[in-house]
Amino acid sequence: MTAGKPLRADARRNRDAVLAKARETFDDGTFFELRFDDFARLAGVGTGTLYRHFPTREALAEAVYREEVATLCARARRLQAELPAAEALASFLRDMVGYIDAHQGLARTLSTLMATGTGTLAEGSRELEQAVTDLVTAAVAEGTIRSDVTAGAVMMALHGIGAAHDRPDWRAEADGVITLLLAGLRRSP
């Protein structure tokens, strides 16, 4: 696929169908159990179409990851445009817990793929951190959170929450950690 060249409508539909099926297999834990060619069959496209868009399993996983990161960053920008800064940050952090909860299979798949040393994961992390930086910076400028807060610290808290996803009662604990984090971010009167 040529970078920068827009896809025809049918090619875009085929690519999106393969990505949707890959996302489903992340969530149900079968991404690595399937033969790579099975993604074409499941998406209702030919194997040539699959390989044209995604020459390897890793390329498919990376494409899903890139789309997920883009969606999360767009969500952060939307919240920032629609809400006061502190509310936007709080909403984004709570949404991230929901996202992690809903996409545990994606997290497991990505951790397996990290061993390949791909730069896509690092690039996605930088993009997410920039989205969080923008939210934190706006809340600091608004005067609602402490000025010594960094996006890196907030990202570290999110990574810790995600890393503990296999704990019993994880969701309630994760929501509680976000509540603690938000309380710690508040600027003292």
XYZ file of N, CA and C in Angstrom:
567
model
N 0.846 -1.168 0.000
C 0.000 0.000 0.000
C 0.887 1.225 0.000
N 0.644 2.144 -0.876
C 1.453 3.350 -1.001
C 1.042 4.353 0.065
N 2.016 4.838 0.819
C 1.742 5.804 1.879
C 1.278 7.112 1.262
N 0.270 7.725 1.872
C -0.200 9.015 1.433
C -1.232 8.948 0.317
N -1.319 7.862 -0.383
C -2.284 7.727 -1.468
C -3.616 7.270 -0.883
N -4.681 8.044 -1.110
C -5.974 7.639 -0.552
C -6.458 6.334 -1.186
N -7.108 5.530 -0.378
C -7.631 4.252 -0.856
C -8.966 4.462 -1.558
N -9.219 3.630 -2.555
C -10.552 3.608 -3.168
C -11.540 3.157 -2.101
N -12.786 3.452 -2.277
C -13.818 3.120 -1.295
C -13.862 1.612 -1.019
N -13.771 0.790 -2.049
C -13.834 -0.659 -1.840
C -12.579 -1.154 -1.112
N -11.429 -0.590 -1.433
C -10.191 -0.985 -0.757
C -10.244 -0.571 0.710
N -10.783 0.606 0.992
C -10.939 1.083 2.375
C -11.873 0.145 3.141
N -12.996 -0.253 2.520
C -13.937 -1.183 3.179
C -13.256 -2.504 3.498
N -12.485 -3.031 2.537
C -11.790 -4.307 2.752
C -10.779 -4.191 3.881
N -10.001 -3.113 3.869
C -9.001 -2.892 4.926
C -9.698 -2.780 6.278
N -10.772 -2.009 6.335
C -11.506 -1.836 7.589
C -12.112 -3.156 8.080
N -12.562 -3.990 7.152
C -13.130 -5.291 7.531
C -12.070 -6.182 8.174
N -10.872 -6.181 7.603
C -9.778 -6.982 8.172
C -9.412 -6.445 9.550
N -9.312 -5.124 9.684
C -8.987 -4.524 10.985
C -10.049 -4.855 12.029
N -11.310 -4.809 11.636
C -12.399 -5.118 12.581
C -12.302 -6.566 13.057
N -12.011 -7.480 12.158
C -11.871 -8.887 12.554
C -10.657 -9.085 13.447
N -9.569 -8.386 13.139
C -8.377 -8.494 13.981
C -8.693 -7.994 15.388
N -9.416 -6.865 15.484
C -9.801 -6.336 16.805
C -10.603 -7.371 17.585
N -11.531 -8.025 16.904
C -12.343 -9.065 17.564
C -11.459 -10.189 18.096
N -10.462 -10.584 17.323
C -9.606 -11.689 17.769
C -8.699 -11.267 18.916
N -8.367 -9.968 18.995
C -7.633 -9.475 20.172
C -8.506 -9.681 21.395
N -9.766 -9.252 21.272
C -10.670 -9.293 22.424
C -11.011 -10.714 22.861
N -11.121 -11.641 21.908
C -11.458 -13.008 22.320
C -10.222 -13.889 22.524
N -9.032 -13.318 22.321
C -7.795 -14.038 22.619
C -7.342 -15.016 21.562
N -7.900 -14.928 20.339
C -7.531 -15.905 19.307
C -6.578 -15.353 18.249
N -6.065 -14.138 18.441
C -5.224 -13.514 17.417
C -4.060 -14.406 17.017
N -3.398 -15.032 17.984
C -2.235 -15.865 17.679
C -2.607 -17.311 17.366
N -3.840 -17.673 17.638
C -4.268 -19.046 17.345
C -4.636 -19.233 15.880
N -5.052 -18.168 15.226
C -5.466 -18.250 13.833
C -4.268 -18.246 12.899
N -4.423 -18.955 11.774
C -3.433 -18.804 10.709
C -3.620 -17.399 10.151
N -2.571 -16.793 9.673
C -2.678 -15.423 9.185
C -3.704 -15.317 8.055
N -3.721 -16.288 7.151
C -4.685 -16.269 6.046
C -6.134 -16.306 6.526
N -6.378 -16.829 7.741
C -7.741 -16.887 8.256
C -8.363 -15.504 8.417
N -7.539 -14.482 8.615
C -8.079 -13.128 8.760
C -8.802 -12.700 7.488
N -8.283 -13.097 6.335
C -8.940 -12.767 5.072
C -10.310 -13.440 5.011
N -10.352 -14.722 5.307
C -11.614 -15.462 5.263
C -12.630 -14.859 6.226
N -12.199 -14.593 7.458
C -13.103 -14.031 8.465
C -13.638 -12.659 8.066
N -12.820 -11.890 7.378
C -13.231 -10.546 6.956
C -13.990 -10.553 5.629
N -14.020 -11.705 4.974
C -14.730 -11.802 3.703
C -13.987 -11.165 2.540
N -12.650 -11.216 2.607
C -11.835 -10.676 1.519
C -10.866 -11.757 1.061
N -10.239 -11.524 -0.060
C -9.258 -12.475 -0.575
C -7.930 -12.356 0.157
N -7.142 -13.419 0.081
C -5.839 -13.383 0.749
C -4.922 -12.342 0.126
N -5.064 -12.104 -1.159
C -4.255 -11.068 -1.813
C -4.541 -9.694 -1.209
N -5.809 -9.456 -0.917
C -6.198 -8.190 -0.286
C -5.580 -8.082 1.097
N -5.627 -9.161 1.851
C -5.028 -9.166 3.184
C -3.546 -8.805 3.101
N -2.800 -9.514 2.260
C -1.346 -9.311 2.169
C -0.986 -7.954 1.570
N -1.852 -7.419 0.709
C -1.586 -6.103 0.120
C -1.629 -5.016 1.198
N -2.582 -5.151 2.112
C -2.724 -4.152 3.176
C -1.826 -4.457 4.379
N -1.679 -5.746 4.688
C -0.955 -6.168 5.892
C -0.085 -7.366 5.532
N 1.170 -7.129 5.188
C 2.017 -8.228 4.736
C 2.349 -9.251 5.819
N 2.206 -8.870 7.098
C 2.505 -9.801 8.192
C 1.476 -9.635 9.304
N 1.447 -10.599 10.178
C 0.584 -10.536 11.366
C 0.939 -9.302 12.215
N 2.234 -9.047 12.325
C 2.684 -7.896 13.108
C 2.207 -6.587 12.493
N 2.223 -6.502 11.162
C 1.738 -5.288 10.482
C 0.252 -5.081 10.749
N -0.498 -6.171 10.792
C -1.926 -6.085 11.103
C -2.132 -5.593 12.536
N -1.397 -6.176 13.478
C -1.520 -5.761 14.882
C -1.127 -4.296 15.046
N -0.076 -3.885 14.369
C 0.366 -2.493 14.456
C -0.678 -1.541 13.889
N -1.336 -1.948 12.809
C -2.372 -1.089 12.219
C -3.550 -0.928 13.179
N -3.929 -2.013 13.841
C -5.002 -1.916 14.837
C -4.565 -0.971 15.949
N -3.351 -1.144 16.426
C -2.831 -0.300 17.504
C -2.834 1.170 17.092
N -2.337 1.465 15.882
C -2.301 2.855 15.418
C -3.700 3.462 15.393
N -4.683 2.699 14.937
C -6.063 3.211 14.904
C -6.607 3.429 16.307
N -6.285 2.528 17.216
C -6.754 2.689 18.600
C -6.133 3.928 19.234
N -4.848 4.146 19.017
C -4.173 5.329 19.552
C -4.798 6.591 18.962
N -5.047 6.589 17.662
C -5.661 7.758 17.020
C -7.037 8.046 17.624
N -7.799 7.002 17.900
C -9.118 7.177 18.506
C -9.003 7.765 19.906
N -8.064 7.254 20.703
C -7.877 7.769 22.060
C -7.407 9.226 22.044
N -6.494 9.556 21.150
C -6.007 10.941 21.061
C -7.122 11.876 20.596
N -7.938 11.420 19.663
C -9.075 12.234 19.210
C -10.058 12.452 20.364
N -10.243 11.422 21.167
C -11.124 11.543 22.340
C -10.575 12.608 23.304
N -9.288 12.594 23.542
C -8.669 13.589 24.426
C -8.886 14.998 23.877
N -8.689 15.175 22.574
C -8.893 16.508 21.970
C -10.352 16.945 22.062
N -11.260 16.018 21.834
C -12.694 16.332 21.921
C -13.074 16.753 23.337
N -12.606 15.994 24.330
C -12.899 16.338 25.718
C -12.335 17.712 26.060
N -11.124 17.982 25.602
C -10.481 19.263 25.886
C -11.269 20.414 25.265
N -11.858 20.188 24.111
C -12.629 21.238 23.442
C -14.002 21.446 24.091
N -14.537 20.396 24.717
C -15.912 20.457 25.210
C -16.056 20.719 26.703
N -15.027 20.433 27.492
C -15.145 20.499 28.951
C -14.099 21.431 29.555
N -14.361 21.910 30.779
C -13.284 22.589 31.502
C -12.099 21.625 31.629
N -10.904 22.178 31.707
C -9.681 21.373 31.617
C -9.607 20.245 32.636
N -9.902 20.513 33.900
C -9.810 19.465 34.923
C -10.825 18.360 34.664
N -12.023 18.732 34.225
C -13.041 17.725 33.902
C -12.626 16.894 32.696
N -12.014 17.543 31.711
C -11.554 16.819 30.524
C -10.503 15.783 30.912
N -9.553 16.180 31.761
C -8.523 15.254 32.214
C -9.143 14.104 33.000
N -10.025 14.409 33.925
C -10.662 13.369 34.733
C -11.468 12.415 33.859
N -12.213 12.964 32.931
C -13.015 12.121 32.041
C -12.121 11.218 31.192
N -11.026 11.770 30.688
C -10.116 10.971 29.877
C -9.514 9.826 30.691
N -9.088 10.116 31.906
C -8.490 9.072 32.742
C -9.504 7.982 33.074
N -10.719 8.376 33.379
C -11.766 7.368 33.650
C -12.095 6.572 32.382
N -12.114 7.264 31.252
C -12.337 6.568 29.979
C -11.223 5.569 29.697
N -9.992 5.921 30.061
C -8.867 5.013 29.832
C -9.032 3.723 30.632
N -9.538 3.826 31.858
C -9.788 2.612 32.647
C -10.838 1.754 31.936
N -11.889 2.387 31.454
C -12.903 1.642 30.703
C -12.328 1.021 29.448
N -11.468 1.751 28.772
C -10.841 1.254 27.555
C -9.951 0.043 27.858
N -9.131 0.173 28.894
C -8.245 -0.933 29.283
C -9.079 -2.162 29.630
N -10.165 -1.944 30.350
C -11.051 -3.038 30.742
C -11.659 -3.720 29.520
N -12.114 -2.921 28.564
C -12.773 -3.470 27.378
C -11.802 -4.113 26.394
N -10.538 -3.722 26.447
C -9.572 -4.185 25.444
C -8.377 -4.905 26.066
N -8.627 -5.768 27.020
C -7.543 -6.505 27.662
C -6.817 -7.401 26.674
N -7.540 -7.944 25.717
C -6.912 -8.788 24.704
C -5.914 -8.016 23.862
N -6.229 -6.762 23.555
C -5.306 -5.919 22.806
C -4.024 -5.713 23.600
N -4.164 -5.456 24.886
C -2.986 -5.251 25.732
C -2.099 -6.496 25.750
N -2.713 -7.674 25.872
C -1.925 -8.918 25.878
C -1.222 -9.127 24.536
N -1.943 -8.866 23.447
C -1.359 -9.033 22.122
C -0.194 -8.084 21.929
N -0.374 -6.833 22.337
C 0.693 -5.845 22.176
C 1.907 -6.183 23.018
N 1.687 -6.696 24.222
C 2.841 -7.051 25.056
C 3.623 -8.193 24.416
N 2.938 -9.105 23.740
C 3.626 -10.175 23.022
C 4.419 -9.613 21.857
N 3.842 -8.646 21.159
C 4.506 -8.076 19.997
C 5.654 -7.140 20.362
N 5.673 -6.642 21.602
C 6.754 -5.741 22.014
C 8.115 -6.407 21.860
N 8.130 -7.711 21.947
C 9.384 -8.451 21.826
C 10.004 -8.287 20.435
N 9.205 -7.879 19.445
C 9.725 -7.717 18.091
C 10.521 -6.434 17.929
N 10.443 -5.539 18.925
C 11.225 -4.305 18.879
C 10.679 -3.272 17.908
N 9.410 -3.340 17.564
C 8.830 -2.397 16.626
C 8.773 -0.986 17.216
N 8.962 -0.003 16.392
C 8.885 1.388 16.826
C 7.457 1.896 16.923
N 6.503 1.142 16.394
C 5.106 1.572 16.404
C 4.591 1.749 17.820
N 4.955 0.838 18.708
C 4.467 0.939 20.081
C 5.037 2.169 20.769
N 6.298 2.449 20.544
C 6.917 3.642 21.138
C 6.291 4.902 20.566
N 6.048 4.911 19.273
C 5.416 6.072 18.633
C 4.013 6.295 19.197
N 3.256 5.229 19.352
C 1.914 5.336 19.919
C 1.945 5.838 21.348
N 2.915 5.367 22.122
C 3.056 5.843 23.501
C 3.352 7.336 23.530
N 4.200 7.787 22.620
C 4.508 9.223 22.552
C 3.258 10.034 22.195
N 2.462 9.530 21.266
C 1.247 10.237 20.870
C 0.258 10.315 22.034
N 0.094 9.196 22.742
C -0.799 9.207 23.905
C -0.274 10.135 24.990
N 1.028 10.102 25.211
C 1.605 10.982 26.225
C 1.420 12.450 25.838
N 1.501 12.758 24.545
C 1.272 14.131 24.110
C -0.181 14.538 24.364
N -1.111 13.624 24.133
C -2.517 13.925 24.410
C -2.721 14.199 25.896
N -2.085 13.386 26.744
C -2.187 13.595 28.192
C -1.469 14.890 28.580
N -0.329 15.169 27.953
C 0.389 16.424 28.214
C -0.514 17.625 27.931
N -1.216 17.583 26.819
C -2.116 18.683 26.464
C -3.216 18.850 27.514
N -3.770 17.730 27.992
C -4.815 17.797 29.021
C -4.258 18.347 30.335
N -3.099 17.841 30.735
C -2.475 18.293 31.989
C -2.100 19.768 31.896
N -1.490 20.165 30.797
C -1.075 21.560 30.610
C -2.276 22.502 30.704
N -3.378 22.117 30.094
C -4.586 22.952 30.141
C -5.124 23.053 31.564
N -5.102 21.939 32.304
C -5.601 21.959 33.683
C -4.690 22.768 34.597
N -3.377 22.701 34.359
C -2.439 23.524 35.129
C -2.701 24.998 34.823
N -2.847 25.340 33.544
C -3.102 26.729 33.148
C -4.430 27.229 33.721
N -5.389 26.342 33.836
C -6.692 26.685 34.407
C -6.586 26.916 35.919
N -5.512 26.384 36.509
C -5.298 26.540 37.945
C -5.992 25.504 38.796
N -6.440 24.416 38.184
C -7.183 23.399 38.936
C -6.331 22.223 39.381
N -5.168 22.035 38.747
C -4.268 20.977 39.222
C -2.896 21.583 39.500
N -2.118 20.860 40.268
C -0.793 21.326 40.701
C 0.113 21.572 39.505
N 0.959 22.560 39.628
C 1.863 22.911 38.525
C 3.068 21.974 38.429
N 3.310 21.158 39.458
C 4.447 20.240 39.408
C 4.084 18.880 38.815
N 2.874 18.747 38.324
C 2.409 17.498 37.731
C 2.956 17.379 36.314
N 3.423 16.184 35.975
C 3.871 15.925 34.605
C 2.988 14.868 33.966
N 2.897 14.936 32.667
C 2.153 13.913 31.943
C 2.806 12.547 32.133
N 4.131 12.534 32.274
C 4.836 11.264 32.487
C 4.361 10.558 33.741
N 4.131 11.313 34.812
C 3.641 10.705 36.054
C 2.238 10.156 35.865
N 1.407 10.888 35.144
C 0.040 10.422 34.884
C 0.081 9.160 34.015
N 0.948 9.159 33.006
C 1.087 7.984 32.146
C 1.588 6.786 32.941
N 2.518 7.025 33.870
C 3.030 5.938 34.697
C 1.897 5.322 35.523
N 1.023 6.164 36.048
C -0.123 5.658 36.810
C -1.026 4.816 35.907
N -1.272 5.275 34.692
C -2.104 4.507 33.758
C -1.453 3.175 33.394
N -0.128 3.194 33.187
C 0.578 1.946 32.881
C 0.473 0.972 34.058
N 0.616 1.481 35.260
C 0.488 0.628 36.441
C -0.893 0.018 36.559
N -1.903 0.823 36.292
C -3.281 0.320 36.321
C -3.443 -0.784 35.285
N -2.951 -0.530 34.081
C -3.074 -1.528 33.021
C -2.303 -2.807 33.316
N -1.140 -2.672 33.924
C -0.307 -3.845 34.215
C -0.952 -4.754 35.255
N -1.835 -4.209 36.076
C -2.467 -4.995 37.142
C -3.827 -5.552 36.719
N -4.140 -5.531 35.420
C -5.479 -5.884 34.951
C -5.926 -7.310 35.283
N -5.013 -8.176 35.674
C -5.412 -9.556 35.981
C -5.780 -9.756 37.450
N -5.776 -8.689 38.245
C -6.163 -8.792 39.656
C -7.670 -8.995 39.767
N -8.088 -9.767 40.791
C -9.523 -9.879 41.025
C -10.066 -8.500 41.397
N -11.255 -8.191 40.967
C -11.903 -6.912 41.259
C -11.090 -5.736 40.711
N -10.384 -5.980 39.606
C -9.512 -4.978 39.007
C -10.253 -3.682 38.702
N -11.426 -3.792 38.105
C -12.120 -2.577 37.648
C -12.405 -1.633 38.818
N -12.927 -2.162 39.909
C -13.228 -1.309 41.066
C -11.945 -0.697 41.625
N -10.892 -1.500 41.716
C -9.617 -0.972 42.210
C -9.048 0.081 41.262
N -9.149 -0.153 39.967
C -8.632 0.803 38.982
C -9.390 2.123 39.076
N -10.710 2.047 39.213
C -11.500 3.271 39.380
C -11.078 4.001 40.652
N -10.796 3.245 41.695
C -10.338 3.840 42.946
C -8.980 4.508 42.805
N -8.085 3.902 42.037
C -6.764 4.495 41.817
C -6.907 5.810 41.037
N -7.810 5.839 40.066
C -8.038 7.088 39.325
C -8.575 8.166 40.268
N -9.472 7.789 41.169
C -9.987 8.747 42.150
C -8.852 9.284 43.011
N -7.963 8.393 43.474
C -6.797 8.822 44.250
C -5.880 9.731 43.439
N -5.640 9.359 42.209
C -4.777 10.149 41.336
C -5.351 11.552 41.147
N -6.636 11.628 40.876
C -7.263 12.935 40.664
C -7.207 13.788 41.935
N -7.403 13.153 43.081
C -7.315 13.894 44.348
C -5.891 14.422 44.554
N -4.898 13.621 44.194
C -3.516 14.036 44.338
C -3.101 15.130 43.365
N -3.800 15.209 42.237
C -3.485 16.221 41.233
C -4.040 17.601 41.584
N -5.090 17.614 42.399
C -5.756 18.895 42.707
C -4.803 19.874 43.374
N -4.934 21.094 42.959
C -4.134 22.169 43.541
C -4.715 22.509 44.897
N -3.841 22.692 45.862
C -4.279 23.071 47.218
C -4.840 24.496 47.181
N -5.923 24.742 47.936
C -6.517 26.076 47.942
C -5.616 27.105 48.577
